[in-house]
Each structure stands twice: as C-alpha cells, then as structure tokens.
Coordinates of C-alpha atoms in Angstrom, one line a residue:
Chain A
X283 CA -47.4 97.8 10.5
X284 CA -43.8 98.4 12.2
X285 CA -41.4 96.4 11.6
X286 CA -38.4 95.2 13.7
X287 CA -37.2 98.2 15.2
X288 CA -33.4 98.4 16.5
X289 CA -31.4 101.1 18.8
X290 CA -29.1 102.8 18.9
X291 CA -27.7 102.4 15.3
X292 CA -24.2 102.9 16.0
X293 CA -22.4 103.4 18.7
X294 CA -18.4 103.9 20.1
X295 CA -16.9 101.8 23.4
X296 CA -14.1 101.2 24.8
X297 CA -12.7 97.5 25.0
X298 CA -13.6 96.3 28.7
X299 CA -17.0 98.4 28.7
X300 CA -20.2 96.7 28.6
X301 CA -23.0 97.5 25.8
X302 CA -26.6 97.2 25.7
X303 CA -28.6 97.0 22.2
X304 CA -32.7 96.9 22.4
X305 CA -35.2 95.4 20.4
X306 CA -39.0 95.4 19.4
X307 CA -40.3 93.0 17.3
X308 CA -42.5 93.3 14.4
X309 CA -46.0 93.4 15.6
X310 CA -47.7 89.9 16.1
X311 CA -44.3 88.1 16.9
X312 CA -43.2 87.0 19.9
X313 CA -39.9 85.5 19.1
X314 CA -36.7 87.2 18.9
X315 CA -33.0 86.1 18.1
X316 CA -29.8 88.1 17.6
X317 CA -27.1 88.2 15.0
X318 CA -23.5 89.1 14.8
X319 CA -22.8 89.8 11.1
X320 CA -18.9 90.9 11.1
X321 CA -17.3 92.7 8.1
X322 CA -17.8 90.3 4.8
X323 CA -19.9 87.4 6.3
X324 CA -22.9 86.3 7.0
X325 CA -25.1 86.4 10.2
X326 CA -23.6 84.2 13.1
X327 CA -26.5 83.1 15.4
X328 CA -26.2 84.4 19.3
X329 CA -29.3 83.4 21.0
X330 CA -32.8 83.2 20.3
X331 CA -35.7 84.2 23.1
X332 CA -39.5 83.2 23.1
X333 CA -41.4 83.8 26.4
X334 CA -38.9 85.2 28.1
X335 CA -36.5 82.6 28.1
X336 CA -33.6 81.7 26.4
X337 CA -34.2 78.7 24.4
X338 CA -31.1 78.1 22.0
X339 CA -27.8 79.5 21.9
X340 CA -24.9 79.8 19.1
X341 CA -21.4 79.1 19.9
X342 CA -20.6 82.8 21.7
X343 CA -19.3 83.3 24.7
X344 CA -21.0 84.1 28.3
X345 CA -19.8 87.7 28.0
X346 CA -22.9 88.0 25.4
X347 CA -26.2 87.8 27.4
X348 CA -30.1 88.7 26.8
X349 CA -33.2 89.6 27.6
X350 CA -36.3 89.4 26.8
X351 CA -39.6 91.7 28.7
X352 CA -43.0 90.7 28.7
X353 CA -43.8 93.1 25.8
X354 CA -41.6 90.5 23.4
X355 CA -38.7 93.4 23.3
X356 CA -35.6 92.2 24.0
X357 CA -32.1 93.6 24.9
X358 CA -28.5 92.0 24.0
X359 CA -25.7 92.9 26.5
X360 CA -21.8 92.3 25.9
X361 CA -19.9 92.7 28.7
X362 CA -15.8 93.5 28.8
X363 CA -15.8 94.0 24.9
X364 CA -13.5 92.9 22.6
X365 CA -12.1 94.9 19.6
X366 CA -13.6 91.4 18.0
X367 CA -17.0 92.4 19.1
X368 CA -17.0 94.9 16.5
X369 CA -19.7 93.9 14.5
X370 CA -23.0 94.7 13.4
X371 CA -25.9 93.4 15.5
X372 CA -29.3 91.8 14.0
X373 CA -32.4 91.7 15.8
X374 CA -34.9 89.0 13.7
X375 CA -38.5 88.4 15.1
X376 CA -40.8 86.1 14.5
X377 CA -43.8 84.6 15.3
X378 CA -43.6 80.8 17.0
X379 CA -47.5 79.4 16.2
X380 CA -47.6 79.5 11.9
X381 CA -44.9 80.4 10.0
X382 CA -42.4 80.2 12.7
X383 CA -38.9 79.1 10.3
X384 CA -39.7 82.9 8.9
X385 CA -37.3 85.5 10.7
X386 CA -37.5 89.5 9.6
X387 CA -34.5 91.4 10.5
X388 CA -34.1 95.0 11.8
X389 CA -32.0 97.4 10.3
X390 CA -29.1 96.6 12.9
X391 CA -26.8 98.1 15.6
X392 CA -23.1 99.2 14.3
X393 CA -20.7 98.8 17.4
X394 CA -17.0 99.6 16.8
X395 CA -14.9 98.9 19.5
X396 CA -11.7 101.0 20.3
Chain B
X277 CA -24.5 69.4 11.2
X278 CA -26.4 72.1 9.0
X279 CA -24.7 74.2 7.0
X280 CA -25.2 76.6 3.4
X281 CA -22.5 77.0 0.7
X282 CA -22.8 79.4 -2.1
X283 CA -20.6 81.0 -4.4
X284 CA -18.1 83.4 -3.7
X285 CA -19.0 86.2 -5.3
X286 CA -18.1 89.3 -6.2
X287 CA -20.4 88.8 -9.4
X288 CA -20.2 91.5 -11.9
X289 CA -22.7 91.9 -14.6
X290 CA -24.4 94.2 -17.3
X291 CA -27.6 95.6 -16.8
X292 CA -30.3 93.2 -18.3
X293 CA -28.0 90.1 -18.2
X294 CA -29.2 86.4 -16.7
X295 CA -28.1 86.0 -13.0
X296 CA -27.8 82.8 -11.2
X297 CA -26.1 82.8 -7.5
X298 CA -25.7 78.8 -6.3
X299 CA -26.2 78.1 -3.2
X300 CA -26.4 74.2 -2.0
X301 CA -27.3 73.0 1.4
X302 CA -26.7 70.2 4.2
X303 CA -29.3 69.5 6.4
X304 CA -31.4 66.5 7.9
X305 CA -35.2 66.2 7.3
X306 CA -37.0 69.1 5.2
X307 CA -35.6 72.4 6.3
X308 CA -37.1 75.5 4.6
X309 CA -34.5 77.5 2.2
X310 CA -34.5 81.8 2.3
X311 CA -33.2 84.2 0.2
X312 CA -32.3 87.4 2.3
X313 CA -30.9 90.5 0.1
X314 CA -28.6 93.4 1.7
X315 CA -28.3 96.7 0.5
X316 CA -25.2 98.7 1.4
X317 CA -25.4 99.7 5.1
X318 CA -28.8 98.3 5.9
X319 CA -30.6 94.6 7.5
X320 CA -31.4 91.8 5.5
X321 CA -34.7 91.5 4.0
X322 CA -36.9 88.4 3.0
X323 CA -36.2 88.4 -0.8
X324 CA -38.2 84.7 -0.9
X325 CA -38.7 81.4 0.2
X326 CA -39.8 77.7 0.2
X327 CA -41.1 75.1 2.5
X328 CA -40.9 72.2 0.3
X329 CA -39.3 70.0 -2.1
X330 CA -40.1 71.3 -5.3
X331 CA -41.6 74.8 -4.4
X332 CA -40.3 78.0 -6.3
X333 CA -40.3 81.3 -4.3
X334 CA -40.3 84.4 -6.4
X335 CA -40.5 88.0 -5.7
X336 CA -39.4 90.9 -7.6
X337 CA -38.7 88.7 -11.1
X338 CA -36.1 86.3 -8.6
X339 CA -36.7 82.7 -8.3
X340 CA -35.4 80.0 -6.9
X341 CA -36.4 75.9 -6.7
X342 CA -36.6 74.0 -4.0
X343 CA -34.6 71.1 -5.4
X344 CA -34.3 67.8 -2.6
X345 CA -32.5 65.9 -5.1
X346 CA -29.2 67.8 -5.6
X347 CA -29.9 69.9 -1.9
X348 CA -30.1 72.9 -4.1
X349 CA -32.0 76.6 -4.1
X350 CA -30.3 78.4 -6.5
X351 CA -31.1 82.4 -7.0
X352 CA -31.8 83.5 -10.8
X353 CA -33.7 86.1 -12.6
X354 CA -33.4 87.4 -16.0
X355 CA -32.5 90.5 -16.0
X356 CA -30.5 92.2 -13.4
X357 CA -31.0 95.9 -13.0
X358 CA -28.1 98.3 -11.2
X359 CA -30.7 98.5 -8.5
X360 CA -30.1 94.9 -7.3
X361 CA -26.6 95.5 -6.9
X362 CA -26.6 94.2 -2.9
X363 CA -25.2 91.3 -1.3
X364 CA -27.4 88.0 -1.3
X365 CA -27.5 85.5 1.2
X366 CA -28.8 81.8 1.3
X367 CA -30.0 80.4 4.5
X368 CA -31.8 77.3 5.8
X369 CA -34.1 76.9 9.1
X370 CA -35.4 73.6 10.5
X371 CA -38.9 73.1 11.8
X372 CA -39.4 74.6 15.1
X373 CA -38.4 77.9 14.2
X374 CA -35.0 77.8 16.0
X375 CA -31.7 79.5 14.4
X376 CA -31.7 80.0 10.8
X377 CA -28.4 79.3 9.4
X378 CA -27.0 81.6 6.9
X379 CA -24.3 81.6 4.2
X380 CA -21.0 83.5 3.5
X381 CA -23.1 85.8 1.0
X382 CA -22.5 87.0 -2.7
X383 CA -21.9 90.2 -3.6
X384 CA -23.5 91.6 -6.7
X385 CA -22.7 94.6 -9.2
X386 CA -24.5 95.5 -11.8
X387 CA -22.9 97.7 -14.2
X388 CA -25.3 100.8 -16.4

C-alpha cells in the first residue's frame, strides 16, 4: 500500500523564480492539503483540495497556488520566491467519507531559496 | 479561534525514564486530538489519536487521554528508548476534515 509520495525532495531556486512540488496521495484518499513547516516550528496550513477544488485556505499569500488532477495528485506552485519561502513542504492526504479529521504526511519537499 | 500549546521542549532524558510532553488545546465543539512524531530529516507520522472525550490513543507504549474537562491530551509513556529521540507534535482537527492545526513541537533526547 503506498503511501503519500512527494517530489522532488530538495531542490535550489533563485528568489523571483517560480517552483512546482507534486503530490500523490496514499491510495484510497482523495483529499490533499499542503504544509509549510519552516526551521523549528510546526506545520502552517497552505490550502487543502478535494475534487479538484480548493476548499480552504491558511493565511499565505496568492503567490502560493495549487492543483489538484483527476487522479487526486496535486501540485503546489510558488511564484516570485522569497528567501522566506525556504521551508520544507508537506503533502497530507486523506480520505473525506470515514475518518476524514485523519491526515498522513509525505516525507516532504526541502526548498532553499538563494 | 483554534489553537494547540505544548511545552517547549528541548526535553532531555535517560533511557528508560517516564516521559510526559503537555500539550493543551482551544477549540469549539469536539475536535479530534493527534500525536504526529518527526524523526530528523523526515515527515510526520501518525504516532495516535482520539475522537472523543475520554478516549486514550496508544501506539508503540505512548498514550495519551482525551481529557474535555481541562482541554488536555497529554503524551506519556514509561520508558523512553534513544530511539524515540524525535520531535513530537500535538495537533487538533474539527469535523469536516478541514486543516488540522498543529503545535510549536517538542523536541526530545534520550540519552544511552
């Protein structure tokens, strides 16, 4: 049974470039949100997805935007990066009919920006 | 709004001492309490959970009560092992399965 599967794991830009992270979701689940977790804190909710819309957002900017494809993988974009966008990135799935309140987490993408 | 508090860490113990990590919670209605653990350089993974006032979650000799009263869910177990050295968050989700809302964390060390 695969779990939540995340790419790339880390990756370099420059500030003012635009990143893409991807997503699949542990099989049977159809919801996805995404996480920032910078340095020393805990997760900070971006946006959650389910049917392929976007049905709650945390308090982060329009610069951070999402996807989500009719497989249930989803996609996080950040355009014109910050050095504050460094960060690490947390996909959680889960599954919206039964234990919906349960998210599982990927293993995360690590993007420094220089 | 909701929120999760729990204590600063870093905690630093012996191998086979009693651990407790507090975490308390604000929240309207019944929202169901996690514990995610976070091993250096990796995601977080479900450590346990509980749905209700009064449940206990345990896995892996943690536990921690569901307490409605004092808007507790405090993480124990009874003796720590160097491999549980990790940093432990509390978090809290609402019915409907939308954002789950996480704490600061506590880091843990567990000395041989």
């Amino acid at each position: 049974d695969a779990g939540v599967t995340q790419s790339p794991t880390h990756l370099i830009k420059t500030r003012g470039q635009q990143v893409t992270l991807r997503c699949s979701p542990k099989s049977g689940h159809d919801t996805v949100s995404w996480y920032q977790q910078a340095l020393g804190q805990g997760p900070q909710f971006i946006f959650q997805y389910y049917e392929e819309e976007e049905r709650q957002r945390g308090n982060f900017p329009d610069r951070f935007s999402g996807h989500q494809f009719p497989n249930y993988s989803s996609e996080l974009n950040v355009n014109a990066l910050l050095l504050g966008d460094s960060a690490l990135y947390l996909c959680a799935s889960s599954a919206r009919q039964g234990d919906g309140n349960t998210i599982y987490f990927g293993e995360g993408s690590w993007l420094t920006v220089v | 709004g909701n929120s999760v508090t729990q204590m600063e860490g870093p905690v630093t113990l012996s191998e086979e001492a009693f651990l407790t990590i507090n975490c308390t919670y604000t929240a309207t209605g019944y929202p169901s309490l996690f514990w995610y653990v976070q091993y250096p350089g990796e995601g977080l993974q479900l450590l346990l959970k509980a749905t209700k006032a009064d449940d206990k979650g345990s896995n892996k000799g943690f536990e921690a009560t569901y307490r409605k009263e004092t808007t507790s869910f405090h993480l124990e177990k009874g003796s720590v092992q160097v491999s549980d050295s990790a940093v432990y968050f509390c978090a809290l989700s609402q019915t409907g399965g939308f954002k789950t809302i996480f704490g600061a964390g506590t880091r843990l060390f567990v000395k041989a």
